[in-house]
Coordinates of C-alpha atoms in Angstrom, one line a residue:
M1 CA 6.4 4.4 -8.5
A2 CA 5.6 8.1 -8.9
S3 CA 5.8 9.7 -5.5
V4 CA 3.1 11.9 -4.0
E5 CA 5.5 14.9 -4.0
F6 CA 6.2 14.5 -7.7
E7 CA 2.5 14.3 -8.5
A8 CA 1.9 17.4 -6.3
E9 CA 4.3 19.3 -8.5
R10 CA 2.1 18.5 -11.5
G11 CA -1.0 19.9 -9.7
K12 CA -2.3 16.6 -8.4
G13 CA -2.9 15.7 -4.8
K14 CA -1.8 19.2 -3.6
D15 CA -2.7 18.7 0.0
M16 CA -1.7 15.0 0.2
K17 CA 1.0 14.0 2.6
T18 CA 3.2 10.9 2.6
I19 CA 3.1 9.3 6.0
S20 CA 5.2 6.3 5.1
E21 CA 6.5 4.3 2.1
N22 CA 8.0 0.8 2.6
R23 CA 9.3 -1.6 0.1
A24 CA 7.3 -4.9 0.1
Y25 CA 7.4 -7.8 -2.2
G26 CA 9.1 -5.7 -4.9
G27 CA 6.5 -3.0 -4.7
V28 CA 5.7 -0.2 -2.2
Q29 CA 3.3 -0.1 0.7
G30 CA 2.4 3.5 1.2
V31 CA 0.3 5.4 3.7
Y32 CA -1.0 8.9 2.8
S33 CA -3.3 11.5 4.3
H34 CA -5.3 14.3 2.8
T35 CA -8.0 16.8 3.6
S36 CA -11.4 15.3 2.7
E37 CA -14.3 17.5 1.5
A38 CA -16.7 14.6 1.8
C39 CA -15.8 13.9 5.5
G40 CA -14.8 17.4 6.6
C41 CA -11.6 16.2 8.2
D42 CA -8.2 14.8 7.4
M43 CA -8.4 11.2 6.1
T44 CA -5.7 8.5 5.9
F45 CA -5.5 5.6 3.5
G46 CA -3.0 2.9 2.6
L47 CA -2.0 1.9 -0.9
F48 CA 0.1 -1.0 -2.1
L49 CA 1.5 -0.8 -5.6
P50 CA 3.3 -3.8 -7.1
E51 CA 6.6 -3.4 -9.0
E52 CA 4.8 -3.1 -12.3
A53 CA 3.4 0.3 -11.3
E54 CA 6.9 1.7 -11.7
T55 CA 6.5 1.5 -15.5
Q56 CA 2.7 1.3 -16.2
P57 CA -0.7 1.7 -14.5
V58 CA -2.0 -1.4 -12.8
P59 CA -5.5 -2.6 -11.9
V60 CA -6.7 -1.9 -8.3
I61 CA -8.6 -3.7 -5.6
W62 CA -10.4 -1.8 -2.9
Y63 CA -10.3 -3.4 0.5
L64 CA -12.9 -2.1 3.0
S65 CA -12.3 -2.9 6.7
G66 CA -14.7 -3.7 9.5
L67 CA -15.9 -2.2 12.8
T68 CA -13.2 -0.6 15.0
C69 CA -10.6 -0.8 12.3
T70 CA -8.5 1.8 10.6
H71 CA -6.7 1.7 7.3
E72 CA -4.0 -0.2 9.0
N73 CA -5.7 -3.4 10.2
A74 CA -6.0 -5.2 6.8
M75 CA -2.8 -3.6 5.6
V76 CA -0.8 -5.2 8.4
K77 CA -2.8 -8.4 9.2
A78 CA -4.3 -9.7 6.0
G79 CA -1.1 -10.6 4.2
A80 CA -2.6 -9.3 0.9
Q81 CA 0.6 -7.7 -0.5
K82 CA 2.4 -10.9 -1.3
W83 CA -0.5 -12.1 -3.5
A84 CA -1.2 -8.7 -5.0
A85 CA 2.5 -8.4 -6.0
E86 CA 2.3 -11.8 -7.7
A87 CA -0.8 -10.8 -9.5
G88 CA 0.4 -7.4 -10.5
V89 CA -2.5 -5.5 -8.9
G90 CA -2.7 -2.6 -6.4
I91 CA -4.7 -2.6 -3.2
V92 CA -6.1 0.5 -1.6
F93 CA -7.0 0.4 2.2
P94 CA -9.4 3.3 3.1
D95 CA -10.1 4.2 6.7
T96 CA -13.5 3.1 8.1
S97 CA -14.8 6.5 9.2
P98 CA -14.0 10.2 9.6
R99 CA -11.8 10.9 12.7
G100 CA -10.6 13.8 14.8
A101 CA -11.4 16.0 17.8
G102 CA -14.2 17.8 15.9
V103 CA -15.8 14.7 14.6
A104 CA -18.9 13.3 16.4
D105 CA -18.3 10.1 18.3
D106 CA -20.1 7.6 20.6
P107 CA -18.9 5.4 23.4
A108 CA -20.3 2.3 21.6
Y109 CA -18.1 0.5 19.1
D110 CA -20.8 0.2 16.5
V111 CA -21.6 3.9 16.0
G112 CA -19.2 6.8 15.5
Q113 CA -15.5 6.9 14.8
G114 CA -14.4 3.5 13.5
A115 CA -18.0 2.6 12.5
G116 CA -18.8 4.6 9.4
F117 CA -20.8 1.8 7.8
Y118 CA -20.0 3.2 4.3
V119 CA -23.2 5.3 4.3
N120 CA -24.0 9.0 3.8
A121 CA -25.5 10.1 7.1
T122 CA -28.4 12.4 7.0
E123 CA -29.0 12.9 10.8
A124 CA -27.3 15.1 13.3
P125 CA -24.7 15.1 14.6
W126 CA -23.4 12.5 12.0
A127 CA -24.3 14.2 8.8
A128 CA -21.5 16.8 9.1
N129 CA -18.8 14.2 8.6
F130 CA -20.1 10.7 8.1
R131 CA -20.3 10.6 4.3
M132 CA -18.2 7.4 3.8
W133 CA -20.3 6.4 0.8
D134 CA -19.3 9.6 -1.1
Y135 CA -15.7 9.3 0.2
V136 CA -15.2 5.7 -1.0
T137 CA -17.1 5.9 -4.3
D138 CA -16.2 9.5 -5.4
E139 CA -13.7 11.5 -3.6
L140 CA -10.9 9.0 -2.8
P141 CA -11.2 7.4 -6.3
R142 CA -10.6 10.8 -7.9
I143 CA -7.6 11.4 -5.7
L144 CA -6.2 7.9 -6.4
F145 CA -6.6 8.0 -10.1
N146 CA -5.1 11.4 -10.4
A147 CA -2.1 10.9 -8.2
F148 CA -1.1 7.2 -8.6
P149 CA -0.5 4.8 -11.5
V150 CA -3.7 2.8 -11.1
E151 CA -6.3 2.0 -13.8
E152 CA -9.8 3.4 -13.4
A153 CA -11.1 1.0 -16.0
R154 CA -10.0 -2.1 -14.0
Q155 CA -11.3 -2.0 -10.4
S156 CA -12.6 -4.7 -8.0
I157 CA -13.8 -4.3 -4.5
M158 CA -13.7 -6.5 -1.3
G159 CA -14.1 -6.2 2.4
H160 CA -14.5 -7.8 5.8
S161 CA -17.5 -7.7 8.1
M162 CA -18.8 -4.1 8.0
G163 CA -16.4 -3.7 5.1
G164 CA -18.0 -6.7 3.4
H165 CA -21.3 -5.0 3.7
G166 CA -19.8 -1.9 2.1
A167 CA -18.1 -3.8 -0.7
L168 CA -21.3 -5.6 -1.6
T169 CA -23.6 -2.6 -1.5
I170 CA -21.2 -0.4 -3.4
G171 CA -20.4 -3.1 -6.0
M172 CA -24.1 -3.6 -6.7
S173 CA -24.9 0.1 -6.8
F174 CA -22.3 1.0 -9.5
P175 CA -23.0 -1.3 -12.5
G176 CA -20.0 -1.6 -14.8
R177 CA -17.5 0.0 -12.4
Y178 CA -16.1 -3.1 -10.6
R179 CA -15.1 -6.3 -12.3
S180 CA -15.7 -8.5 -9.2
V181 CA -16.8 -8.3 -5.6
S182 CA -15.8 -10.4 -2.6
A183 CA -16.4 -10.4 1.1
F184 CA -15.2 -12.1 4.3
A185 CA -18.1 -12.6 6.8
P186 CA -20.1 -9.6 5.6
I187 CA -22.9 -8.0 7.6
A188 CA -25.3 -9.5 5.0
H189 CA -28.7 -8.1 6.0
P190 CA -28.2 -5.0 8.2
T191 CA -31.8 -3.8 8.1
A192 CA -32.7 -6.9 10.0
C193 CA -29.9 -7.2 12.6
D194 CA -28.5 -5.3 15.5
W195 CA -25.3 -4.5 13.7
G196 CA -27.3 -2.6 11.1
R197 CA -30.5 -1.3 12.7
K198 CA -28.8 0.7 15.5
P199 CA -26.3 2.6 13.3
F200 CA -28.8 3.0 10.4
A201 CA -31.3 4.6 12.8
A202 CA -28.6 6.9 14.1
Y203 CA -27.1 7.8 10.7
L204 CA -30.2 7.7 8.5
G205 CA -33.1 8.3 10.8
P206 CA -36.2 6.2 11.6
D207 CA -37.6 5.9 8.1
E208 CA -36.5 2.4 7.2
S209 CA -37.2 2.8 3.6
K210 CA -34.0 4.9 3.4
W211 CA -32.0 2.0 4.8
A212 CA -32.6 -0.4 1.9
A213 CA -30.0 1.1 -0.4
Y214 CA -27.3 0.0 2.1
D215 CA -28.5 -3.7 2.6
A216 CA -26.7 -6.3 0.5
T217 CA -29.5 -8.9 0.8
L218 CA -32.1 -6.4 -0.4
L219 CA -29.9 -5.2 -3.2
M220 CA -29.2 -8.7 -4.3
R221 CA -32.9 -9.4 -4.5
K222 CA -33.5 -6.2 -6.4
R223 CA -30.6 -6.0 -8.9
G224 CA -27.7 -8.4 -8.2
F225 CA -24.2 -7.8 -9.4
D226 CA -23.1 -7.7 -13.0
G227 CA -20.0 -9.8 -12.4
P228 CA -18.7 -12.6 -10.2
I229 CA -19.0 -12.6 -6.4
L230 CA -17.1 -14.6 -3.8
I231 CA -18.2 -14.9 -0.2
D232 CA -16.3 -16.7 2.5
Q233 CA -17.9 -17.2 5.9
G234 CA -16.4 -18.9 8.9
A235 CA -18.7 -21.6 10.2
A236 CA -17.4 -21.0 13.8
D237 CA -18.0 -17.3 13.6
P238 CA -19.5 -16.2 17.0
Y239 CA -21.5 -13.5 15.1
L240 CA -23.3 -15.7 12.7
D241 CA -26.8 -14.9 14.0
T242 CA -26.0 -11.2 13.6
L243 CA -24.3 -11.4 10.2
M244 CA -27.2 -13.4 8.7
P245 CA -25.2 -14.9 5.8
E246 CA -28.0 -17.4 5.0
K247 CA -30.2 -14.4 3.9
L248 CA -27.6 -13.3 1.4
A249 CA -27.0 -16.9 0.2
E250 CA -30.8 -17.3 -0.4
A251 CA -31.0 -14.1 -2.3
M252 CA -28.0 -15.1 -4.5
M253 CA -29.6 -18.4 -5.2
A254 CA -32.9 -16.9 -6.0
R255 CA -31.3 -14.5 -8.4
R256 CA -29.0 -17.1 -10.0
Q257 CA -26.2 -14.8 -9.2
N258 CA -22.8 -15.6 -10.7
G259 CA -20.8 -16.4 -7.7
A260 CA -19.8 -18.7 -4.8
F261 CA -20.7 -18.7 -1.1
R262 CA -18.4 -20.8 1.0
M263 CA -18.8 -21.9 4.6
Q264 CA -15.4 -22.5 6.0
K265 CA -15.5 -25.1 8.8
G266 CA -13.8 -24.2 12.1
Y267 CA -13.0 -20.6 11.1
D268 CA -14.1 -17.5 13.1
H269 CA -14.4 -13.8 12.4
S270 CA -10.8 -12.8 12.9
Y271 CA -7.9 -11.9 10.7
F272 CA -6.6 -15.4 11.1
F273 CA -9.6 -16.4 9.0
V274 CA -9.1 -13.5 6.5
S275 CA -5.4 -14.2 6.1
T276 CA -6.0 -17.9 5.4
F277 CA -8.2 -17.2 2.4
I278 CA -6.9 -13.9 1.2
E279 CA -4.8 -15.6 -1.6
D280 CA -8.1 -17.0 -3.0
H281 CA -9.7 -13.6 -3.0
I282 CA -6.8 -11.8 -4.6
G283 CA -6.6 -14.5 -7.3
F284 CA -10.3 -14.3 -7.8
H285 CA -10.1 -10.6 -8.4
A286 CA -7.0 -10.8 -10.5
A287 CA -8.7 -13.2 -12.9
A288 CA -11.5 -10.7 -13.4
L289 CA -9.2 -7.7 -13.7
Y290 CA -7.1 -9.3 -16.3
D291 CA -9.9 -11.0 -18.2

């Protein structure tokens, strides 16, 4: 794998720093930081590259995490590296929000640092930093494809909870970019639930027409996704009423969306749930990426 320092010498990733690189399943799990123009602060992300990346570019899966998480939660808890290594794909783990002493925050867990919701905030004090949509869809991809051996032409995206919301909305908003989309227990209809209405009002203001671009159920009704979708939802999830998975399932059915929506009996919202089915999701994306 080409190191960040080596790429910097070639004029790529000039301000990027290597926080750590660890051998894992024949590949390398790295953690890197850089100065973000989109978020106006330093940002950290994780990137797993399989052994194949030492000799050739590999497809990449984006994993977006949920409320209160950093880049580290899924990287450490999901167990994705084993299956990514077997499939020969990379996985990038972005952070969930801007961070730092100068970044606006809130005592609540669902607004502020750790709760970026993958939107571009327009309201004070959030607009100065909370531009996670631009960060995940524009800035970080440019950095990634310039500095590491990953293929821009072969990308997929997935996420958990708030990150599932992000993966679905981003996937549907960029036709042709992602080969497949999957989600674990996504916030499926945020314009109609407390986990969406409160942060959307804070970040985007009171005009609810501006919220629709960030609602997976509304986007599914309007345009759908131009590839396969896989959704896993725990049937014992304590947040089912808030997540509103039935609304997304209804929209997928009405649109005849290519995909599967699975209710997993006895499973909750935790990373025990995610790690149980991560093999299925990596395999699902690998099939699309190597199609």
